[in-house]
Coordinates of C-alpha atoms and ligand atoms in Angstrom, one line a residue:
X1 CA 82.7 67.6 110.3
X2 CA 86.2 66.1 110.3
X3 CA 87.5 64.6 107.0
X4 CA 89.7 61.4 107.2
X5 CA 92.1 60.2 104.5
X6 CA 92.8 56.5 104.6
X7 CA 94.5 53.9 102.4
X8 CA 92.2 51.0 101.4
X9 CA 93.6 47.6 100.2
X10 CA 92.1 47.1 96.8
X11 CA 94.3 44.2 95.7
X12 CA 96.5 41.8 97.7
X13 CA 100.2 42.4 97.1
X14 CA 101.9 40.1 94.6
X15 CA 105.7 40.2 94.7
X16 CA 106.7 43.9 95.0
X17 CA 103.8 46.0 96.3
X18 CA 102.4 48.3 93.6
X19 CA 100.8 51.8 94.1
X20 CA 97.6 50.4 92.5
X21 CA 97.2 47.8 95.3
X22 CA 96.1 50.6 97.6
X23 CA 93.6 53.4 97.1
X24 CA 93.6 56.7 99.0
X25 CA 90.0 57.6 99.9
X26 CA 88.6 60.6 101.7
X27 CA 85.5 60.4 104.0
X28 CA 83.7 62.4 106.6
X29 CA 83.7 61.1 110.2
X30 CA 80.4 61.2 112.2
X31 CA 80.0 63.2 115.4
X32 CA 81.5 61.8 118.6
X33 CA 79.3 59.7 120.9
X34 CA 79.8 59.6 124.7
X35 CA 82.8 57.5 125.6
X36 CA 84.6 58.2 122.3
X37 CA 87.5 60.4 121.4
X38 CA 88.9 61.6 118.1
X39 CA 92.6 61.4 117.3
X40 CA 94.8 62.8 114.5
X41 CA 97.8 60.8 113.3
X42 CA 101.2 62.4 114.0
X43 CA 103.5 59.5 113.1
X44 CA 102.8 56.3 111.3
X45 CA 105.0 53.3 111.2
X46 CA 106.0 51.4 108.1
X47 CA 107.1 47.9 109.0
X48 CA 108.1 44.7 107.2
X49 CA 105.3 42.7 108.8
X50 CA 102.7 44.7 106.9
X51 CA 103.9 43.1 103.6
X52 CA 103.1 39.7 105.1
X53 CA 100.1 40.2 107.3
X54 CA 98.0 42.3 104.8
X55 CA 97.5 39.1 102.8
X56 CA 95.6 37.6 105.7
X57 CA 92.8 40.2 105.6
X58 CA 90.0 40.6 103.0
X59 CA 90.2 43.2 100.3
X60 CA 88.6 46.5 101.4
X61 CA 90.3 46.8 104.8
X62 CA 92.2 50.0 105.8
X63 CA 95.9 49.2 105.2
X64 CA 97.2 47.8 108.5
X65 CA 99.7 49.5 110.8
X66 CA 100.3 51.4 114.0
X67 CA 100.5 55.1 114.7
X68 CA 101.1 57.7 117.4
X69 CA 98.2 60.1 117.4
X70 CA 97.1 63.1 119.3
X71 CA 93.6 63.4 120.9
X72 CA 92.0 66.4 119.4
X73 CA 88.4 66.0 120.7
X74 CA 87.1 63.9 123.5
X75 CA 83.9 62.7 125.1
X76 CA 85.8 60.4 127.4
X77 CA 87.5 61.8 130.6
X78 CA 90.1 59.1 130.7
X79 CA 91.4 60.2 127.3
X80 CA 91.6 64.0 127.5
X81 CA 92.4 66.4 124.6
X82 CA 96.2 67.0 124.1
X83 CA 97.3 63.5 125.2
X84 CA 98.9 61.0 122.8
X85 CA 97.9 57.5 122.2
X86 CA 99.4 54.5 120.3
X87 CA 97.1 52.2 118.4
X88 CA 96.8 49.8 115.5
X89 CA 94.5 52.2 113.7
X90 CA 95.8 51.5 110.2
X91 CA 96.9 54.0 107.5
X92 CA 94.5 56.8 108.3
X93 CA 94.8 60.4 109.3
X94 CA 91.9 60.6 111.8
X95 CA 90.2 57.9 113.9
X96 CA 87.2 57.9 116.3
X97 CA 88.0 55.5 119.1
X98 CA 85.8 53.9 121.6
X99 CA 88.4 52.2 123.9
X100 CA 85.8 49.8 125.3
X101 CA 84.7 48.6 121.8
X102 CA 84.9 44.9 121.0
X103 CA 86.5 46.1 117.7
X104 CA 89.8 46.1 119.5
X105 CA 89.4 42.8 121.3
X106 CA 91.4 40.8 118.7
X107 CA 94.4 43.2 119.2
X108 CA 96.7 42.3 122.1
X109 CA 97.7 46.0 122.1
X110 CA 94.6 48.1 122.3
X111 CA 94.8 51.9 121.8
X112 CA 96.5 53.2 125.0
X113 CA 97.7 56.5 126.4
X114 CA 101.4 57.1 126.0
X115 CA 103.6 58.2 128.8
X116 CA 105.3 61.6 128.5
X117 CA 108.9 61.0 127.5
X118 CA 109.8 64.7 128.0
X119 CA 112.3 65.9 125.4
X120 CA 112.4 62.7 123.4
X121 CA 110.2 62.6 120.2
X122 CA 106.9 60.7 120.5
X123 CA 107.8 58.8 117.3
X124 CA 110.1 56.7 119.4
X125 CA 107.1 54.8 120.7
X126 CA 106.9 53.2 117.2
X127 CA 110.5 52.3 117.2
X128 CA 113.2 52.1 119.8
X129 CA 110.5 52.3 122.6
X130 CA 108.0 50.1 120.8
X131 CA 107.8 46.9 118.8
X132 CA 111.2 47.2 117.1
X133 CA 113.0 48.1 120.4
X134 CA 111.3 45.3 122.3
X135 CA 112.1 42.8 119.5
X136 CA 115.7 43.8 119.8
X137 CA 115.8 43.5 123.6
X138 CA 113.9 40.3 124.1
X139 CA 115.1 38.5 121.0
X140 CA 118.7 39.1 122.0
X141 CA 118.4 38.7 125.8
X142 CA 115.8 35.9 126.1
X143 CA 116.6 33.8 123.0
X144 CA 120.4 34.3 122.3
X145 CA 121.2 34.6 126.1
X146 CA 124.5 36.2 125.3
X147 CA 127.5 35.9 127.6
X148 CA 130.3 38.5 127.9
X149 CA 133.0 37.8 125.4
X150 CA 130.8 36.1 122.8
X151 CA 130.4 37.4 119.3
X152 CA 127.1 38.6 117.9
X153 CA 126.3 38.7 114.2
X154 CA 123.4 40.9 113.2
X155 CA 121.9 40.9 109.7
X156 CA 119.6 43.7 108.6
X157 CA 121.9 45.7 110.8
X158 CA 121.1 49.1 109.2
X159 CA 117.4 48.8 110.0
X160 CA 115.4 49.5 113.1
X161 CA 115.7 46.2 115.0
X162 CA 119.2 45.4 113.7
X163 CA 120.9 48.7 114.6
X164 CA 119.3 48.4 118.1
X165 CA 120.3 44.8 118.7
X166 CA 124.0 45.5 117.9
X167 CA 124.1 48.4 120.4
X168 CA 122.6 46.2 123.2
X169 CA 125.3 43.7 122.2
X170 CA 128.0 46.3 122.9
X171 CA 126.4 47.4 126.2
X172 CA 126.6 43.7 127.2
X173 CA 130.3 43.5 126.3
X174 CA 130.0 41.4 123.1
X175 CA 132.0 41.7 119.9
X176 CA 129.4 42.9 117.3
X177 CA 129.4 42.3 113.6
X178 CA 126.7 44.0 111.5
X179 CA 125.7 42.9 108.0
X180 CA 124.1 45.6 105.9
X181 CA 123.7 46.8 102.4
X182 CA 125.9 49.9 101.9
X183 CA 129.1 51.6 102.8
X184 CA 127.1 54.5 104.3
X185 CA 125.3 52.2 106.7
X186 CA 128.6 50.3 107.5
X187 CA 130.2 53.6 108.5
X188 CA 127.2 54.6 110.7
X189 CA 127.2 51.2 112.4
X190 CA 131.0 51.3 113.3
X191 CA 131.7 55.0 113.6
X192 CA 128.6 56.2 115.4
X193 CA 126.9 53.1 117.0
X194 CA 130.2 51.4 118.1
X195 CA 129.8 48.1 116.2
X196 CA 133.2 46.4 116.0
X197 CA 132.8 45.4 112.3
X198 CA 130.3 46.0 109.5
X199 CA 130.0 44.1 106.3
X200 CA 128.5 45.6 103.1
X201 CA 127.0 42.3 101.7
X202 CA 126.2 43.9 98.4
X203 CA 129.9 44.8 97.7
X204 CA 131.9 42.5 100.0
X205 CA 132.2 38.7 100.3
X206 CA 130.4 37.9 103.6
X207 CA 132.1 34.5 103.8
X208 CA 135.6 35.8 103.4
X209 CA 135.2 38.6 105.9
X210 CA 133.6 36.2 108.4
X211 CA 136.4 33.7 108.0
X212 CA 139.0 36.3 108.5
X213 CA 137.1 37.5 111.6
X214 CA 136.5 34.0 113.1
X215 CA 140.2 33.7 113.8
X216 CA 139.6 35.9 116.8
X217 CA 136.2 34.6 117.8
X218 CA 135.1 32.2 120.4
X219 CA 131.4 31.8 119.6
X220 CA 128.7 33.4 117.6
X221 CA 125.4 34.4 119.0
X222 CA 123.6 35.5 116.0
X223 CA 120.4 37.3 115.4
X224 CA 119.1 36.4 111.9
X225 CA 117.0 39.2 110.7
X226 CA 117.1 38.9 107.0
X227 CA 116.9 35.2 106.3
X228 CA 118.1 33.7 103.0
X229 CA 121.6 32.7 101.9
X230 CA 123.3 35.4 104.0
X231 CA 122.0 33.8 107.2
X232 CA 123.2 30.4 105.9
X233 CA 126.7 31.7 105.3
X234 CA 126.8 33.1 108.9
X235 CA 125.4 29.9 110.4
X236 CA 128.2 27.8 108.6
X237 CA 130.7 29.9 110.5
X238 CA 129.2 29.6 113.9
X239 CA 131.1 27.8 116.7
X240 CA 129.9 25.2 119.1
X241 CA 126.7 26.0 121.0
X242 CA 125.9 29.1 119.0
X243 CA 122.4 30.4 119.3
X244 CA 120.3 32.1 116.6
X245 CA 117.2 34.2 117.2
X246 CA 115.2 34.1 114.0
X247 CA 113.4 37.5 114.1
X248 CA 112.4 37.8 110.4
X249 CA 113.1 36.9 106.8
X250 CA 112.6 40.1 104.9
X251 CA 114.6 38.8 102.0
X252 CA 111.7 36.6 101.1
X253 CA 108.7 38.8 101.9
X254 CA 108.2 39.9 98.3
X255 CA 108.8 36.4 96.9
X256 CA 106.1 34.1 95.6
X257 CA 105.3 31.6 98.4
X258 CA 105.1 28.8 95.9
X259 CA 108.7 29.3 94.7
X260 CA 110.6 30.5 97.7
X261 CA 114.4 30.9 97.3
X262 CA 116.3 27.7 98.1
X263 CA 119.4 27.7 100.4
X264 CA 122.1 25.4 101.5
X265 CA 121.2 22.5 103.8
X266 CA 121.8 23.5 107.5
X267 CA 121.4 20.3 109.5
X268 CA 125.0 19.1 109.4
X269 CA 126.2 22.4 110.9
X270 CA 123.4 22.3 113.5
X271 CA 124.3 18.8 114.5
X272 CA 128.1 18.9 114.6
X273 CA 128.3 22.4 116.3
X274 CA 125.2 21.8 118.5
X275 CA 123.6 25.0 117.3
X276 CA 120.2 26.2 118.4
X277 CA 117.7 28.4 116.4
X278 CA 114.5 29.7 117.8
X279 CA 111.9 31.9 116.0
X280 CA 109.9 34.4 118.0
X281 CA 107.0 36.9 117.7
X282 CA 107.3 40.0 119.9
X283 CA 103.7 39.4 121.0
X284 CA 105.1 36.7 123.2
X285 CA 106.4 39.4 125.5
X286 CA 103.4 41.7 125.8
X287 CA 103.3 41.0 129.5
X288 CA 106.9 42.3 129.9
X289 CA 106.6 45.3 127.6
X290 CA 107.3 47.8 130.3
X291 CA 110.6 46.1 131.3
X292 CA 112.1 46.5 127.9
X293 CA 110.8 50.1 127.4
X294 CA 112.2 51.2 130.7
X295 CA 115.6 49.6 130.0
X296 CA 115.8 51.1 126.5
X297 CA 114.8 54.5 127.9
X298 CA 117.5 54.3 130.6
X299 CA 120.1 53.4 128.0
X300 CA 119.0 56.3 125.8
X301 CA 119.3 58.7 128.8
X302 CA 122.8 57.3 129.6
X303 CA 123.9 57.9 126.1
X304 CA 124.5 54.2 125.5
X305 CA 121.7 53.7 123.0
X306 CA 121.5 55.9 119.9
X307 CA 118.6 56.0 117.5
X308 CA 118.1 57.2 114.0
X309 CA 114.8 57.6 112.1
X310 CA 114.2 57.9 108.4
X311 CA 111.1 60.1 108.3
X312 CA 109.0 60.6 105.2
X313 CA 106.9 63.7 105.4
X314 CA 103.2 63.6 104.3
X315 CA 100.5 61.0 104.8
X316 CA 100.1 60.7 101.0
X317 CA 103.6 59.3 100.8
X318 CA 102.9 56.3 103.0
X319 CA 103.2 53.9 100.1
X320 CA 106.6 55.2 99.0
X321 CA 107.9 55.0 102.6
X322 CA 106.7 51.4 102.9
X323 CA 108.3 50.3 99.6
X324 CA 111.4 52.2 100.4
X325 CA 111.7 50.4 103.7
X326 CA 111.3 47.0 102.0
X327 CA 114.1 48.0 99.6
X328 CA 116.4 49.0 102.5
X329 CA 116.4 52.7 101.7
X330 CA 115.9 53.5 105.4
X331 CA 118.6 53.9 108.0
X332 CA 117.2 53.1 111.4
X333 CA 113.4 53.2 111.9
X334 CA 111.3 54.0 108.9
X335 CA 108.3 56.3 109.7
X336 CA 105.9 58.8 108.1
X337 CA 105.1 62.1 109.7
X338 CA 101.5 62.9 108.7
Ligands
NAP1 N1 109.5 38.5 115.1 C1 109.0 39.7 115.4 O1 108.1 39.9 116.3 C2 109.5 40.9 114.7 C3 109.3 42.2 115.2 C4 109.9 43.3 114.4 C5 110.6 43.0 113.3 N2 110.7 41.7 112.8 C6 111.5 41.4 111.6 O2 112.8 42.0 111.8 C7 113.3 42.4 110.5 C8 113.7 43.8 110.5 O3 112.5 44.6 110.8 P1 112.6 46.2 111.1 O4 111.3 46.6 111.6 O5 113.9 46.5 111.8 O6 112.8 46.7 109.6 P2 114.0 47.5 109.1 O7 115.2 46.7 109.4 O8 114.1 48.9 109.6 O9 113.9 47.7 107.5 C9 114.1 46.6 106.7 C10 115.6 46.3 106.5 O10 115.7 45.0 106.0 C11 116.9 44.9 105.1 N3 116.4 44.4 103.8 C12 115.3 44.9 103.2 N4 115.2 44.1 102.1 C13 116.2 43.2 102.1 C14 116.5 42.1 101.2 N5 115.9 41.8 100.1 N6 117.6 41.4 101.5 C15 118.3 41.7 102.6 N7 118.0 42.7 103.5 C16 116.9 43.4 103.2 C17 117.5 46.3 105.1 O11 118.5 46.3 106.1 P3 119.9 46.8 105.8 O12 119.7 48.3 105.7 O13 120.8 46.5 107.0 O14 120.4 46.1 104.6 C18 116.3 47.2 105.6 O15 116.8 48.4 106.2 C19 112.2 42.0 109.5 O16 112.4 40.8 108.9 C20 110.9 42.0 110.3 O17 109.9 41.2 109.8 C21 110.2 40.7 113.5

């Protein structure tokens, strides 16, 4: 009999998530039926969307999230023991999966076998070769439609999507400015990832630095990851026909929805500089998933795209990893190794 540990949502998050909002339970799993297979979680993702989307589900659900897991027992020849899968299985150590079950019908990404990426770690399927990597790729290419010589400003630059977007910007010949929250992350962005400039918004004046930099800029093509007043400051320095891909607004995820932070009016800047802003959800590109994964894989192999993971060890530490990510403690992709 296999024992599973899972985190159950016992209270909806209010402002900062608290350890008592989740409960770690241990249960026995039943025997496998024909067509089913059993997986054991190897890597679990902690992502900002979990803070927002958990509120949409009833109390008592397994905390939501995706994981890379290994098949350890199988009664389904299409899913043999030893293979890896990716799935939205939630925060749980073991799962019995019937891939034909209607349980997964509401998910656009059903549990699926992962390709072998040889010497690269399988955790990359949760980051640079998964949702965050695809958000970076499609958000920049399809929404910002960058042209060589333009300037790209990336906020949340020290995180998974942001550090990736800036590197694609450099591959495309853009001048890249990253906005992040520490000197350590600024150094990483410039010295290792090749960003042209990085601004530590907690210790530097974003407006002053931008103004100083705009003297050499033609146009901004900005990816607004963080939202809030920092994005507003950048938008007010954008040139004619600048484009903004609105990927997220993490600065407000822990805020009370009835009293969201106010920021400066944007319409005058949009009108007089003919700016465009478009929000997106990565699910809009599920039909082109393969294209982005292949391109990112190619750039990794060519040494043009570097990745960094902040891995917390131990399934029991999921909550700490999640809250740490929401506080910006991660550099690159935040993950848990079960
Ligand atoms: N639209 C989509 O389909 C889609 C898909 C994936 C992600 N997203 C969004 O993209 C953003 C980044 O996601 P990610 O997966 O790459 O997470 P992440 O960036 O790896 O982790 C969160 C990052 O957000 C920044 N941050 C956290 N709290 C902040 C605050 N209060 N104020 C300012 N910055 C804060 C920190 O960046 P620094 O270290 O640079 O300060 C931190 O590293 C999130 O808003 C997420 O919701 C959207």
